[in-house]
Amino acid sequence: QVQLVESGGGPVQAGGSLRLSCAASGYSVARHCMAWLRQAPDTGRDRVALISGDGVTSYADDVKGRFTISKDNAKSTVYLQMNGLKPEDTAMYYCAAAGNSWCLPSMNFYNYWGQGTQVTVSS
């Protein structure tokens, strides 16, 4: 059974940093695409960052240069380091896993989802 458990969210002031973690069980982050997505109130779920099985990363334009996705294969954990946070980054952040090693931005590509962790950035 695949489980994804996010942690690390919380309140933070604008300009601050947070590091989100996604611990995967029953699933190999080393061989599959992993993603961080976010959903603000009354909006759809949007891609934030992707990391393929072989470590290739991609980012949404509005987080490039501020956020970094990484993974520790030995710990089966994926991270999202968020620096220079802005109020518009406020959202529920979700970890998702795909059945392929390569990534696509479509929400339908991801088979497994965590419960999410809330990030709230105040100005």
PDB file of C-alpha atoms in Angstrom:
ATOM      1  CA  GLN A   1       0.000   0.000   0.000  1.00  0.00           C
ATOM      2  CA  VAL A   2       1.406   3.349  -1.050  1.00  0.00           C
ATOM      3  CA  GLN A   3       1.344   6.158   1.489  1.00  0.00           C
ATOM      4  CA  LEU A   4       2.602   9.705   1.114  1.00  0.00           C
ATOM      5  CA  VAL A   5       2.831  11.825   4.247  1.00  0.00           C
ATOM      6  CA  GLU A   6       3.647  15.512   4.017  1.00  0.00           C
ATOM      7  CA  SER A   7       5.054  17.620   6.822  1.00  0.00           C
ATOM      8  CA  GLY A   8       6.779  20.946   7.375  1.00  0.00           C
ATOM      9  CA  GLY A   9       4.024  23.405   6.587  1.00  0.00           C
ATOM     10  CA  GLY A  10       2.912  26.205   8.869  1.00  0.00           C
ATOM     11  CA  PRO A  11       2.680  29.961   9.210  1.00  0.00           C
ATOM     12  CA  VAL A  12       5.596  32.095   8.043  1.00  0.00           C
ATOM     13  CA  GLN A  13       6.182  35.754   7.308  1.00  0.00           C
ATOM     14  CA  ALA A  14       6.820  37.016   3.818  1.00  0.00           C
ATOM     15  CA  GLY A  15      10.456  36.560   2.865  1.00  0.00           C
ATOM     16  CA  GLY A  16      10.819  33.565   5.143  1.00  0.00           C
ATOM     17  CA  SER A  17      11.571  29.938   4.366  1.00  0.00           C
ATOM     18  CA  LEU A  18      10.018  26.538   4.923  1.00  0.00           C
ATOM     19  CA  ARG A  19      11.089  23.028   4.033  1.00  0.00           C
ATOM     20  CA  LEU A  20       8.363  20.564   3.205  1.00  0.00           C
ATOM     21  CA  SER A  21       8.946  16.831   3.394  1.00  0.00           C
ATOM     22  CA  CYS A  22       7.053  13.959   1.797  1.00  0.00           C
ATOM     23  CA  ALA A  23       7.764  10.527   3.232  1.00  0.00           C
ATOM     24  CA  ALA A  24       6.787   7.706   0.891  1.00  0.00           C
ATOM     25  CA  SER A  25       6.117   4.161   1.967  1.00  0.00           C
ATOM     26  CA  GLY A  26       5.343   1.230  -0.287  1.00  0.00           C
ATOM     27  CA  TYR A  27       6.793   3.185  -3.178  1.00  0.00           C
ATOM     28  CA  SER A  28      10.188   3.859  -4.717  1.00  0.00           C
ATOM     29  CA  VAL A  29      10.982   7.545  -5.099  1.00  0.00           C
ATOM     30  CA  ALA A  30      14.202   6.455  -6.777  1.00  0.00           C
ATOM     31  CA  ARG A  31      12.406   5.014  -9.780  1.00  0.00           C
ATOM     32  CA  HIS A  32       9.352   7.226 -10.152  1.00  0.00           C
ATOM     33  CA  CYS A  33       8.319  10.775 -10.789  1.00  0.00           C
ATOM     34  CA  MET A  34       7.393  12.767  -7.690  1.00  0.00           C
ATOM     35  CA  ALA A  35       5.634  16.110  -7.586  1.00  0.00           C
ATOM     36  CA  TRP A  36       4.681  18.956  -5.308  1.00  0.00           C
ATOM     37  CA  LEU A  37       1.436  20.698  -6.143  1.00  0.00           C
ATOM     38  CA  ARG A  38      -0.573  23.331  -4.356  1.00  0.00           C
ATOM     39  CA  GLN A  39      -4.131  24.491  -4.117  1.00  0.00           C
ATOM     40  CA  ALA A  40      -5.257  27.862  -2.834  1.00  0.00           C
ATOM     41  CA  PRO A  41      -8.869  28.474  -1.761  1.00  0.00           C
ATOM     42  CA  ASP A  42     -11.289  28.591  -4.689  1.00  0.00           C
ATOM     43  CA  THR A  43      -8.604  27.637  -7.204  1.00  0.00           C
ATOM     44  CA  GLY A  44      -7.499  24.474  -8.951  1.00  0.00           C
ATOM     45  CA  ARG A  45      -4.520  22.359  -8.015  1.00  0.00           C
ATOM     46  CA  ASP A  46      -1.355  23.600  -9.717  1.00  0.00           C
ATOM     47  CA  ARG A  47       2.036  22.055 -10.304  1.00  0.00           C
ATOM     48  CA  VAL A  48       4.818  23.591  -8.204  1.00  0.00           C
ATOM     49  CA  ALA A  49       7.780  21.311  -8.850  1.00  0.00           C
ATOM     50  CA  LEU A  50       8.528  17.905 -10.344  1.00  0.00           C
ATOM     51  CA  ILE A  51      11.440  15.504  -9.996  1.00  0.00           C
ATOM     52  CA  SER A  52      11.813  12.496 -12.253  1.00  0.00           C
ATOM     53  CA  GLY A  53      13.162   9.108 -11.291  1.00  0.00           C
ATOM     54  CA  ASP A  54      16.612  10.078 -12.533  1.00  0.00           C
ATOM     55  CA  GLY A  55      16.527  13.450 -10.779  1.00  0.00           C
ATOM     56  CA  VAL A  56      15.525  15.841 -13.539  1.00  0.00           C
ATOM     57  CA  THR A  57      13.590  18.758 -12.073  1.00  0.00           C
ATOM     58  CA  SER A  58      11.126  21.301 -13.376  1.00  0.00           C
ATOM     59  CA  TYR A  59       9.322  24.212 -11.765  1.00  0.00           C
ATOM     60  CA  ALA A  60       6.355  26.456 -12.249  1.00  0.00           C
ATOM     61  CA  ASP A  61       7.441  29.867 -13.497  1.00  0.00           C
ATOM     62  CA  ASP A  62       6.307  31.680 -10.361  1.00  0.00           C
ATOM     63  CA  VAL A  63       8.530  29.627  -8.047  1.00  0.00           C
ATOM     64  CA  LYS A  64      11.668  29.343 -10.179  1.00  0.00           C
ATOM     65  CA  GLY A  65      14.696  30.590  -8.325  1.00  0.00           C
ATOM     66  CA  ARG A  66      12.869  30.449  -4.973  1.00  0.00           C
ATOM     67  CA  PHE A  67      11.852  26.798  -4.549  1.00  0.00           C
ATOM     68  CA  THR A  68      13.998  23.683  -4.872  1.00  0.00           C
ATOM     69  CA  ILE A  69      12.753  20.110  -5.111  1.00  0.00           C
ATOM     70  CA  SER A  70      15.052  17.288  -4.091  1.00  0.00           C
ATOM     71  CA  LYS A  71      14.869  13.723  -2.899  1.00  0.00           C
ATOM     72  CA  ASP A  72      16.688  11.267  -0.693  1.00  0.00           C
ATOM     73  CA  ASN A  73      16.256   7.857  -2.263  1.00  0.00           C
ATOM     74  CA  ALA A  74      17.590   6.031   0.797  1.00  0.00           C
ATOM     75  CA  LYS A  75      14.978   7.701   2.992  1.00  0.00           C
ATOM     76  CA  SER A  76      12.211   7.523   0.374  1.00  0.00           C
ATOM     77  CA  THR A  77      11.589  11.189   1.000  1.00  0.00           C
ATOM     78  CA  VAL A  78      11.058  14.144  -1.292  1.00  0.00           C
ATOM     79  CA  TYR A  79      11.644  17.705  -0.158  1.00  0.00           C
ATOM     80  CA  LEU A  80      10.539  21.159  -1.222  1.00  0.00           C
ATOM     81  CA  GLN A  81      12.771  23.949   0.027  1.00  0.00           C
ATOM     82  CA  MET A  82      10.853  27.211  -0.205  1.00  0.00           C
ATOM     83  CA  ASN A  83      12.733  30.478   0.148  1.00  0.00           C
ATOM     84  CA  GLY A  84      11.598  34.037  -0.342  1.00  0.00           C
ATOM     85  CA  LEU A  85       8.010  33.118   0.418  1.00  0.00           C
ATOM     86  CA  LYS A  86       5.258  35.481  -0.690  1.00  0.00           C
ATOM     87  CA  PRO A  87       1.642  35.809   0.461  1.00  0.00           C
ATOM     88  CA  GLU A  88       0.546  34.390  -2.891  1.00  0.00           C
ATOM     89  CA  ASP A  89       2.345  31.152  -2.010  1.00  0.00           C
ATOM     90  CA  THR A  90      -0.317  30.530   0.638  1.00  0.00           C
ATOM     91  CA  ALA A  91      -1.969  27.212  -0.197  1.00  0.00           C
ATOM     92  CA  MET A  92      -2.360  23.605   0.762  1.00  0.00           C
ATOM     93  CA  TYR A  93       0.693  21.786  -0.576  1.00  0.00           C
ATOM     94  CA  TYR A  94       0.370  18.200  -1.767  1.00  0.00           C
ATOM     95  CA  CYS A  95       2.896  15.543  -2.586  1.00  0.00           C
ATOM     96  CA  ALA A  96       2.015  13.233  -5.473  1.00  0.00           C
ATOM     97  CA  ALA A  97       3.577  10.167  -7.050  1.00  0.00           C
ATOM     98  CA  ALA A  98       3.353   8.822 -10.577  1.00  0.00           C
ATOM     99  CA  GLY A  99       3.678   5.331 -11.967  1.00  0.00           C
ATOM    100  CA  ASN A 100       6.411   6.381 -14.389  1.00  0.00           C
ATOM    101  CA  SER A 101       9.971   7.547 -13.945  1.00  0.00           C
ATOM    102  CA  TRP A 102       9.374  10.551 -16.198  1.00  0.00           C
ATOM    103  CA  CYS A 103       7.100  13.444 -15.310  1.00  0.00           C
ATOM    104  CA  LEU A 104       4.155  15.273 -16.814  1.00  0.00           C
ATOM    105  CA  PRO A 105       2.445  18.327 -15.291  1.00  0.00           C
ATOM    106  CA  SER A 106      -1.109  17.006 -15.704  1.00  0.00           C
ATOM    107  CA  MET A 107      -2.918  16.175 -12.474  1.00  0.00           C
ATOM    108  CA  ASN A 108      -4.217  12.992 -14.096  1.00  0.00           C
ATOM    109  CA  PHE A 109      -0.664  11.681 -14.381  1.00  0.00           C
ATOM    110  CA  TYR A 110      -0.359  11.097 -10.638  1.00  0.00           C
ATOM    111  CA  ASN A 111      -1.670   7.954  -9.040  1.00  0.00           C
ATOM    112  CA  TYR A 112      -1.035   8.653  -5.376  1.00  0.00           C
ATOM    113  CA  TRP A 113      -1.579  11.741  -3.254  1.00  0.00           C
ATOM    114  CA  GLY A 114      -0.796  12.785   0.271  1.00  0.00           C
ATOM    115  CA  GLN A 115      -3.210  14.574   2.573  1.00  0.00           C
ATOM    116  CA  GLY A 116      -1.458  17.909   2.201  1.00  0.00           C
ATOM    117  CA  THR A 117       0.259  20.389   4.478  1.00  0.00           C
ATOM    118  CA  GLN A 118      -0.894  23.981   4.842  1.00  0.00           C
ATOM    119  CA  VAL A 119       1.480  26.864   4.146  1.00  0.00           C
ATOM    120  CA  THR A 120       0.330  30.320   5.179  1.00  0.00           C
ATOM    121  CA  VAL A 121       2.470  33.334   4.333  1.00  0.00           C
ATOM    122  CA  SER A 122       1.628  36.625   6.005  1.00  0.00           C
ATOM    123  CA  SER A 123       2.686  40.026   4.725  1.00  0.00           C
TER     124      SER A 123
END
